[in-house]
């Protein structure tokens, strides 16, 4: 059972053009939320996630894509957070999936 009182090792968030994204990396889990391409703020179902990758979204944002069998959850982050997010997610979830394009 994860320690729900623990502080995240990394907490990145971005409000961008009306969308919100947040990725929190803990010692024993990853928690992510997004409203990008969604009707409301959605918690990424990490138990269903089978892979992840970081792709460009625009000149001033990147998308962390969490790949589930039935959906792809895109969490927006600032381009300056890309390398830090990639490093933390690699440690927590393993190597990223191949690029989509």
CSV table of N, CA, C and O in Angstrom, one decimal:
chain,number,residue,atom,x,y,z
A,1,UNK,N,0.8,-1.2,0.0
A,1,UNK,CA,0.0,0.0,0.0
A,1,UNK,C,0.9,1.2,0.0
A,1,UNK,O,1.8,1.4,0.8
A,2,UNK,N,0.7,2.2,-0.9
A,2,UNK,CA,1.5,3.4,-1.0
A,2,UNK,C,1.3,4.3,0.3
A,2,UNK,O,0.1,4.3,0.8
A,3,UNK,N,2.3,5.0,0.6
A,3,UNK,CA,2.2,5.9,1.8
A,3,UNK,C,1.6,7.2,1.2
A,3,UNK,O,2.2,8.0,0.6
A,4,UNK,N,0.3,7.4,1.5
A,4,UNK,CA,-0.4,8.6,1.0
A,4,UNK,C,-0.1,9.9,1.7
A,4,UNK,O,-0.5,10.9,1.3
A,5,UNK,N,0.7,9.8,2.8
A,5,UNK,CA,1.1,11.0,3.5
A,5,UNK,C,2.5,11.5,3.0
A,5,UNK,O,2.9,12.6,3.4
A,6,UNK,N,3.2,10.7,2.2
A,6,UNK,CA,4.5,11.1,1.8
A,6,UNK,C,4.5,12.3,0.8
A,6,UNK,O,3.5,12.5,0.1
A,7,UNK,N,5.5,13.1,0.9
A,7,UNK,CA,5.7,14.2,0.0
A,7,UNK,C,6.2,13.7,-1.3
A,7,UNK,O,7.1,12.8,-1.4
A,8,UNK,N,5.8,14.3,-2.5
A,8,UNK,CA,6.4,13.9,-3.7
A,8,UNK,C,7.9,14.3,-3.9
A,8,UNK,O,8.3,15.3,-3.3
A,9,UNK,N,8.6,13.5,-4.6
A,9,UNK,CA,10.0,13.8,-4.9
A,9,UNK,C,10.1,14.9,-6.0
A,9,UNK,O,11.0,15.6,-6.1
A,10,UNK,N,9.0,14.9,-6.8
A,10,UNK,CA,8.9,15.9,-7.9
A,10,UNK,C,7.5,16.2,-8.1
A,10,UNK,O,6.6,15.4,-8.1
A,11,UNK,N,7.2,17.5,-8.2
A,11,UNK,CA,5.8,18.0,-8.4
A,11,UNK,C,5.9,19.1,-9.5
A,11,UNK,O,6.3,20.2,-9.2
A,12,UNK,N,5.4,18.8,-10.7
A,12,UNK,CA,5.4,19.7,-11.8
A,12,UNK,C,4.0,20.0,-12.2
A,12,UNK,O,3.2,19.0,-12.3
A,13,UNK,N,3.7,21.2,-12.5
A,13,UNK,CA,2.3,21.5,-12.9
A,13,UNK,C,2.4,22.7,-13.9
A,13,UNK,O,3.3,23.5,-13.9
A,14,UNK,N,1.3,22.8,-14.7
A,14,UNK,CA,1.3,23.9,-15.7
A,14,UNK,C,-0.2,24.2,-16.0
A,14,UNK,O,-1.0,23.3,-16.2
A,15,UNK,N,-0.5,25.5,-16.0
A,15,UNK,CA,-1.8,25.9,-16.5
A,15,UNK,C,-1.5,26.6,-17.8
A,15,UNK,O,-0.6,27.5,-17.9
A,16,UNK,N,-2.1,26.1,-18.9
A,16,UNK,CA,-1.7,26.5,-20.2
A,16,UNK,C,-2.9,26.6,-21.1
A,16,UNK,O,-3.6,25.6,-21.3
A,17,UNK,N,-3.2,27.8,-21.6
A,17,UNK,CA,-4.3,28.0,-22.5
A,17,UNK,C,-5.6,27.4,-22.1
A,17,UNK,O,-6.3,26.7,-22.8
A,18,UNK,N,-5.9,27.5,-20.8
A,18,UNK,CA,-7.2,27.0,-20.3
A,18,UNK,C,-7.1,25.5,-19.8
A,18,UNK,O,-8.1,25.0,-19.3
A,19,UNK,N,-6.0,24.9,-20.0
A,19,UNK,CA,-5.8,23.5,-19.5
A,19,UNK,C,-4.9,23.4,-18.3
A,19,UNK,O,-4.0,24.3,-18.1
A,20,UNK,N,-5.0,22.4,-17.5
A,20,UNK,CA,-4.2,22.2,-16.4
A,20,UNK,C,-3.6,20.8,-16.5
A,20,UNK,O,-4.2,19.8,-16.8
A,21,UNK,N,-2.3,20.7,-16.1
A,21,UNK,CA,-1.6,19.4,-16.0
A,21,UNK,C,-0.7,19.4,-14.8
A,21,UNK,O,-0.1,20.4,-14.4
A,22,UNK,N,-0.6,18.2,-14.2
A,22,UNK,CA,0.2,18.0,-13.0
A,22,UNK,C,0.7,16.6,-13.0
A,22,UNK,O,0.0,15.6,-13.2
A,23,UNK,N,2.0,16.5,-12.7
A,23,UNK,CA,2.7,15.2,-12.5
A,23,UNK,C,3.4,15.2,-11.2
A,23,UNK,O,4.2,16.1,-11.0
A,24,UNK,N,3.1,14.3,-10.3
A,24,UNK,CA,3.8,14.1,-9.1
A,24,UNK,C,4.4,12.7,-9.0
A,24,UNK,O,3.7,11.7,-9.2
A,25,UNK,N,5.7,12.7,-8.7
A,25,UNK,CA,6.5,11.5,-8.7
A,25,UNK,C,6.8,11.2,-7.2
A,25,UNK,O,7.5,12.1,-6.6
A,26,UNK,N,6.4,10.1,-6.7
A,26,UNK,CA,6.7,9.7,-5.3
A,26,UNK,C,7.7,8.6,-5.3
A,26,UNK,O,8.0,8.0,-6.4
A,27,UNK,N,8.2,8.2,-4.2
A,27,UNK,CA,9.2,7.1,-4.2
A,27,UNK,C,8.6,5.8,-4.7
A,27,UNK,O,9.2,4.9,-5.3
A,28,UNK,N,7.2,5.6,-4.5
A,28,UNK,CA,6.6,4.3,-4.8
A,28,UNK,C,5.5,4.4,-5.8
A,28,UNK,O,4.8,3.4,-6.1
A,29,UNK,N,5.3,5.6,-6.4
A,29,UNK,CA,4.2,5.7,-7.4
A,29,UNK,C,4.3,7.1,-8.1
A,29,UNK,O,5.0,8.0,-7.8
A,30,UNK,N,3.5,7.2,-9.2
A,30,UNK,CA,3.3,8.4,-10.0
A,30,UNK,C,1.8,8.8,-9.9
A,30,UNK,O,1.0,7.9,-10.1
A,31,UNK,N,1.5,10.1,-9.7
A,31,UNK,CA,0.2,10.5,-9.8
A,31,UNK,C,0.1,11.7,-10.8
A,31,UNK,O,1.0,12.5,-10.8
A,32,UNK,N,-0.9,11.6,-11.7
A,32,UNK,CA,-1.0,12.6,-12.7
A,32,UNK,C,-2.4,13.0,-12.9
A,32,UNK,O,-3.3,12.2,-12.8
A,33,UNK,N,-2.6,14.3,-13.3
A,33,UNK,CA,-3.9,14.8,-13.5
A,33,UNK,C,-3.8,15.7,-14.8
A,33,UNK,O,-2.8,16.4,-15.0
A,34,UNK,N,-4.9,15.7,-15.5
A,34,UNK,CA,-4.9,16.6,-16.8
A,34,UNK,C,-6.4,17.0,-17.1
A,34,UNK,O,-7.3,16.3,-16.9
A,35,UNK,N,-6.4,18.2,-17.7
A,35,UNK,CA,-7.7,18.6,-18.3
A,35,UNK,C,-7.5,18.8,-19.8
A,35,UNK,O,-8.4,19.2,-20.5
A,36,UNK,N,-6.3,18.6,-20.3
A,36,UNK,CA,-6.0,18.8,-21.7
A,36,UNK,C,-6.7,17.8,-22.6
A,36,UNK,O,-6.7,16.6,-22.3
A,37,UNK,N,-7.5,18.3,-23.5
A,37,UNK,CA,-8.3,17.5,-24.4
A,37,UNK,C,-9.4,16.7,-23.7
A,37,UNK,O,-9.8,15.6,-24.1
A,38,UNK,N,-9.8,17.2,-22.5
A,38,UNK,CA,-10.8,16.6,-21.6
A,38,UNK,C,-11.9,17.6,-21.3
A,38,UNK,O,-11.6,18.8,-21.3
A,39,UNK,N,-13.0,17.1,-20.9
A,39,UNK,CA,-14.1,18.0,-20.5
A,39,UNK,C,-13.9,18.5,-19.1
A,39,UNK,O,-14.5,19.5,-18.7
A,40,UNK,N,-13.2,17.8,-18.3
A,40,UNK,CA,-12.9,18.2,-16.9
A,40,UNK,C,-11.6,17.6,-16.4
A,40,UNK,O,-11.0,16.8,-17.1
A,41,UNK,N,-11.2,18.1,-15.3
A,41,UNK,CA,-9.9,17.5,-14.7
A,41,UNK,C,-10.0,16.0,-14.5
A,41,UNK,O,-11.0,15.6,-13.9
A,42,UNK,N,-9.1,15.3,-15.0
A,42,UNK,CA,-9.1,13.8,-15.0
A,42,UNK,C,-7.9,13.3,-14.3
A,42,UNK,O,-6.8,13.7,-14.7
A,43,UNK,N,-8.0,12.4,-13.4
A,43,UNK,CA,-6.9,11.7,-12.8
A,43,UNK,C,-6.5,10.6,-13.8
A,43,UNK,O,-7.3,9.8,-14.2
A,44,UNK,N,-5.2,10.5,-14.1
A,44,UNK,CA,-4.7,9.4,-15.0
A,44,UNK,C,-4.8,8.1,-14.2
A,44,UNK,O,-4.2,8.0,-13.1
A,45,UNK,N,-5.4,7.1,-14.7
A,45,UNK,CA,-5.5,5.8,-14.0
A,45,UNK,C,-4.2,5.0,-14.2
A,45,UNK,O,-4.0,4.2,-15.1
A,46,UNK,N,-3.2,5.3,-13.3
A,46,UNK,CA,-1.9,4.8,-13.4
A,46,UNK,C,-1.8,3.3,-13.4
A,46,UNK,O,-0.9,2.7,-14.0
A,47,UNK,N,-2.8,2.6,-12.8
A,47,UNK,CA,-2.8,1.1,-12.8
A,47,UNK,C,-3.1,0.6,-14.2
A,47,UNK,O,-2.7,-0.5,-14.5
A,48,UNK,N,-3.7,1.4,-15.1
A,48,UNK,CA,-4.0,1.0,-16.4
A,48,UNK,C,-2.8,1.4,-17.4
A,48,UNK,O,-2.8,0.9,-18.5
A,49,UNK,N,-2.0,2.3,-17.0
A,49,UNK,CA,-0.9,2.8,-17.9
A,49,UNK,C,0.1,1.7,-18.2
A,49,UNK,O,0.6,1.0,-17.3
A,50,UNK,N,0.4,1.5,-19.5
A,50,UNK,CA,1.3,0.5,-20.0
A,50,UNK,C,2.6,1.1,-20.6
A,50,UNK,O,3.5,0.4,-21.0
A,51,UNK,N,2.6,2.4,-20.6
A,51,UNK,CA,3.8,3.1,-21.1
A,51,UNK,C,3.7,4.6,-21.0
A,51,UNK,O,2.6,5.1,-20.7
A,52,UNK,N,4.8,5.3,-21.3
A,52,UNK,CA,4.7,6.8,-21.3
A,52,UNK,C,5.8,7.3,-22.3
A,52,UNK,O,6.7,6.5,-22.7
A,53,UNK,N,5.6,8.5,-22.7
A,53,UNK,CA,6.6,9.2,-23.5
A,53,UNK,C,6.3,10.7,-23.4
A,53,UNK,O,5.3,11.1,-22.9
A,54,UNK,N,7.3,11.5,-23.8
A,54,UNK,CA,7.1,12.9,-23.9
A,54,UNK,C,7.2,13.4,-25.3
A,54,UNK,O,8.2,13.0,-26.0
A,55,UNK,N,6.2,14.1,-25.7
A,55,UNK,CA,6.1,14.6,-27.1
A,55,UNK,C,5.9,16.1,-27.1
A,55,UNK,O,5.3,16.7,-26.2
A,56,UNK,N,6.4,16.8,-28.1
A,56,UNK,CA,6.1,18.3,-28.2
A,56,UNK,C,4.6,18.5,-28.4
A,56,UNK,O,3.9,17.7,-29.1
A,57,UNK,N,4.1,19.5,-27.8
A,57,UNK,CA,2.7,19.9,-28.0
A,57,UNK,C,2.6,21.2,-28.7
A,57,UNK,O,1.7,21.5,-29.5
A,58,UNK,N,3.5,22.1,-28.5
A,58,UNK,CA,3.5,23.4,-29.1
A,58,UNK,C,4.9,24.0,-28.8
A,58,UNK,O,5.8,23.3,-28.2
A,59,UNK,N,5.2,25.2,-29.2
A,59,UNK,CA,6.5,25.8,-29.0
A,59,UNK,C,6.8,26.0,-27.5
A,59,UNK,O,7.9,26.1,-27.1
A,60,UNK,N,5.8,26.1,-26.7
A,60,UNK,CA,6.0,26.5,-25.3
A,60,UNK,C,5.4,25.4,-24.3
A,60,UNK,O,5.3,25.7,-23.1
A,61,UNK,N,5.2,24.2,-24.8
A,61,UNK,CA,4.7,23.2,-23.9
A,61,UNK,C,5.0,21.8,-24.5
A,61,UNK,O,5.2,21.6,-25.7
A,62,UNK,N,5.2,20.8,-23.6
A,62,UNK,CA,5.4,19.4,-24.0
A,62,UNK,C,4.2,18.6,-23.4
A,62,UNK,O,3.6,19.0,-22.4
A,63,UNK,N,4.0,17.5,-23.9
A,63,UNK,CA,2.9,16.6,-23.4
A,63,UNK,C,3.6,15.3,-22.8
A,63,UNK,O,4.4,14.7,-23.6
A,64,UNK,N,3.4,15.0,-21.6
A,64,UNK,CA,3.7,13.7,-21.1
A,64,UNK,C,2.5,12.8,-21.4
A,64,UNK,O,1.4,13.1,-21.0
A,65,UNK,N,2.7,11.8,-22.3
A,65,UNK,CA,1.7,10.9,-22.7
A,65,UNK,C,1.7,9.7,-21.9
A,65,UNK,O,2.8,9.0,-21.9
A,66,UNK,N,0.7,9.4,-21.2
A,66,UNK,CA,0.5,8.1,-20.4
A,66,UNK,C,-0.4,7.2,-21.3
A,66,UNK,O,-1.5,7.6,-21.6
A,67,UNK,N,0.2,6.1,-21.7
A,67,UNK,CA,-0.5,5.2,-22.6
A,67,UNK,C,-1.2,4.1,-21.9
A,67,UNK,O,-0.6,3.2,-21.3
A,68,UNK,N,-2.5,4.1,-22.0
A,68,UNK,CA,-3.4,3.0,-21.5
A,68,UNK,C,-4.0,2.3,-22.7
A,68,UNK,O,-4.0,2.8,-23.8
A,69,UNK,N,-4.5,1.1,-22.5
A,69,UNK,CA,-5.0,0.3,-23.6
A,69,UNK,C,-6.1,1.0,-24.3
A,69,UNK,O,-6.2,0.9,-25.6
A,70,UNK,N,-7.0,1.7,-23.6
A,70,UNK,CA,-8.1,2.4,-24.3
A,70,UNK,C,-8.0,3.9,-24.5
A,70,UNK,O,-8.9,4.5,-25.1
A,71,UNK,N,-6.9,4.5,-24.0
A,71,UNK,CA,-6.9,5.9,-24.1
A,71,UNK,C,-5.4,6.4,-23.9
A,71,UNK,O,-4.6,5.7,-23.4
A,72,UNK,N,-5.1,7.6,-24.4
A,72,UNK,CA,-3.9,8.2,-24.1
A,72,UNK,C,-4.2,9.5,-23.3
A,72,UNK,O,-5.0,10.3,-23.8
A,73,UNK,N,-3.5,9.6,-22.2
A,73,UNK,CA,-3.7,10.8,-21.3
A,73,UNK,C,-2.5,11.7,-21.5
A,73,UNK,O,-1.4,11.3,-21.3
A,74,UNK,N,-2.8,12.9,-21.9
A,74,UNK,CA,-1.8,13.9,-22.2
A,74,UNK,C,-1.7,15.0,-21.1
A,74,UNK,O,-2.8,15.6,-20.9
A,75,UNK,N,-0.6,15.1,-20.4
A,75,UNK,CA,-0.4,16.0,-19.3
A,75,UNK,C,0.6,17.1,-19.8
A,75,UNK,O,1.7,16.7,-20.2
A,76,UNK,N,0.1,18.3,-19.9
A,76,UNK,CA,1.0,19.4,-20.4
A,76,UNK,C,2.0,19.8,-19.3
A,76,UNK,O,1.6,19.9,-18.1
A,77,UNK,N,3.2,20.1,-19.7
A,77,UNK,CA,4.2,20.6,-18.9
A,77,UNK,C,5.0,21.7,-19.7
A,77,UNK,O,5.0,21.7,-20.9
A,78,UNK,N,5.6,22.6,-18.9
A,78,UNK,CA,6.5,23.6,-19.6
A,78,UNK,C,7.7,22.9,-20.2
A,78,UNK,O,8.2,21.9,-19.7
A,79,UNK,N,8.1,23.4,-21.3
A,79,UNK,CA,9.3,22.9,-22.0
A,79,UNK,C,10.5,22.8,-21.2
A,79,UNK,O,11.3,21.9,-21.3
A,80,UNK,N,10.6,23.8,-20.2
A,80,UNK,CA,11.8,23.8,-19.4
A,80,UNK,C,11.8,22.6,-18.4
A,80,UNK,O,12.9,22.3,-17.8
A,81,UNK,N,10.7,22.0,-18.2
A,81,UNK,CA,10.6,20.8,-17.2
A,81,UNK,C,10.7,19.5,-17.9
A,81,UNK,O,10.7,18.4,-17.3
A,82,UNK,N,10.9,19.5,-19.2
A,82,UNK,CA,10.9,18.2,-20.0
A,82,UNK,C,12.0,17.3,-19.5
A,82,UNK,O,11.7,16.1,-19.2
A,83,UNK,N,13.2,17.7,-19.4
A,83,UNK,CA,14.3,16.8,-19.0
A,83,UNK,C,14.2,16.3,-17.6
A,83,UNK,O,14.4,15.1,-17.3
A,84,UNK,N,13.8,17.1,-16.7
A,84,UNK,CA,13.6,16.7,-15.3
A,84,UNK,C,12.4,15.7,-15.2
A,84,UNK,O,12.5,14.7,-14.5
A,85,UNK,N,11.3,16.0,-15.9
A,85,UNK,CA,10.2,15.0,-15.9
A,85,UNK,C,10.6,13.7,-16.5
A,85,UNK,O,10.3,12.6,-15.9
A,86,UNK,N,11.3,13.7,-17.6
A,86,UNK,CA,11.8,12.5,-18.2
A,86,UNK,C,12.7,11.6,-17.3
A,86,UNK,O,12.5,10.4,-17.2
A,87,UNK,N,13.6,12.3,-16.6
A,87,UNK,CA,14.5,11.6,-15.7
A,87,UNK,C,13.7,11.0,-14.6
A,87,UNK,O,13.9,9.8,-14.2
A,88,UNK,N,12.8,11.7,-14.0
A,88,UNK,CA,12.0,11.2,-12.8
A,88,UNK,C,11.1,10.1,-13.3
A,88,UNK,O,11.0,9.0,-12.6
A,89,UNK,N,10.4,10.2,-14.4
A,89,UNK,CA,9.5,9.2,-14.9
A,89,UNK,C,10.3,7.9,-15.3
A,89,UNK,O,9.8,6.8,-15.1
A,90,UNK,N,11.5,8.1,-15.9
A,90,UNK,CA,12.3,6.9,-16.2
A,90,UNK,C,12.6,6.1,-15.0
A,90,UNK,O,12.6,4.9,-15.0
A,91,UNK,N,13.0,6.8,-13.9
A,91,UNK,CA,13.3,6.1,-12.7
A,91,UNK,C,12.1,5.4,-12.1
A,91,UNK,O,12.2,4.3,-11.5
A,92,UNK,N,10.9,6.0,-12.2
A,92,UNK,CA,9.7,5.5,-11.6
A,92,UNK,C,9.0,4.4,-12.5
A,92,UNK,O,8.4,3.5,-11.9
A,93,UNK,N,9.0,4.6,-13.8
A,93,UNK,CA,8.2,3.8,-14.7
A,93,UNK,C,9.0,3.0,-15.7
A,93,UNK,O,8.4,2.2,-16.5
A,94,UNK,N,10.3,3.2,-15.8
A,94,UNK,CA,11.1,2.6,-16.8
A,94,UNK,C,11.3,3.4,-18.0
A,94,UNK,O,10.9,4.6,-18.1
A,95,UNK,N,11.8,2.8,-19.0
A,95,UNK,CA,12.1,3.5,-20.3
A,95,UNK,C,10.8,4.0,-21.0
A,95,UNK,O,9.8,3.3,-20.9
A,96,UNK,N,10.9,5.1,-21.7
A,96,UNK,CA,9.7,5.6,-22.4
A,96,UNK,C,9.4,4.7,-23.6
A,96,UNK,O,10.3,4.0,-24.1
A,97,UNK,N,8.1,4.8,-24.0
A,97,UNK,CA,7.7,4.2,-25.3
A,97,UNK,C,8.3,4.9,-26.4
A,97,UNK,O,8.7,6.1,-26.3
A,98,UNK,N,8.4,4.3,-27.6
A,98,UNK,CA,8.9,4.9,-28.8
A,98,UNK,C,8.0,6.1,-29.1
A,98,UNK,O,6.8,6.2,-28.8
A,99,UNK,N,8.6,7.1,-29.8
A,99,UNK,CA,7.8,8.3,-30.3
A,99,UNK,C,6.7,7.9,-31.1
A,99,UNK,O,6.7,6.9,-31.9
A,100,UNK,N,5.6,8.7,-31.1
A,100,UNK,CA,4.4,8.4,-31.9
A,100,UNK,C,4.6,8.7,-33.3
A,100,UNK,O,4.0,8.1,-34.2
A,101,UNK,N,5.4,9.7,-33.6
A,101,UNK,CA,5.6,10.1,-35.1
A,101,UNK,C,6.9,9.5,-35.7
A,101,UNK,O,7.7,9.1,-35.1
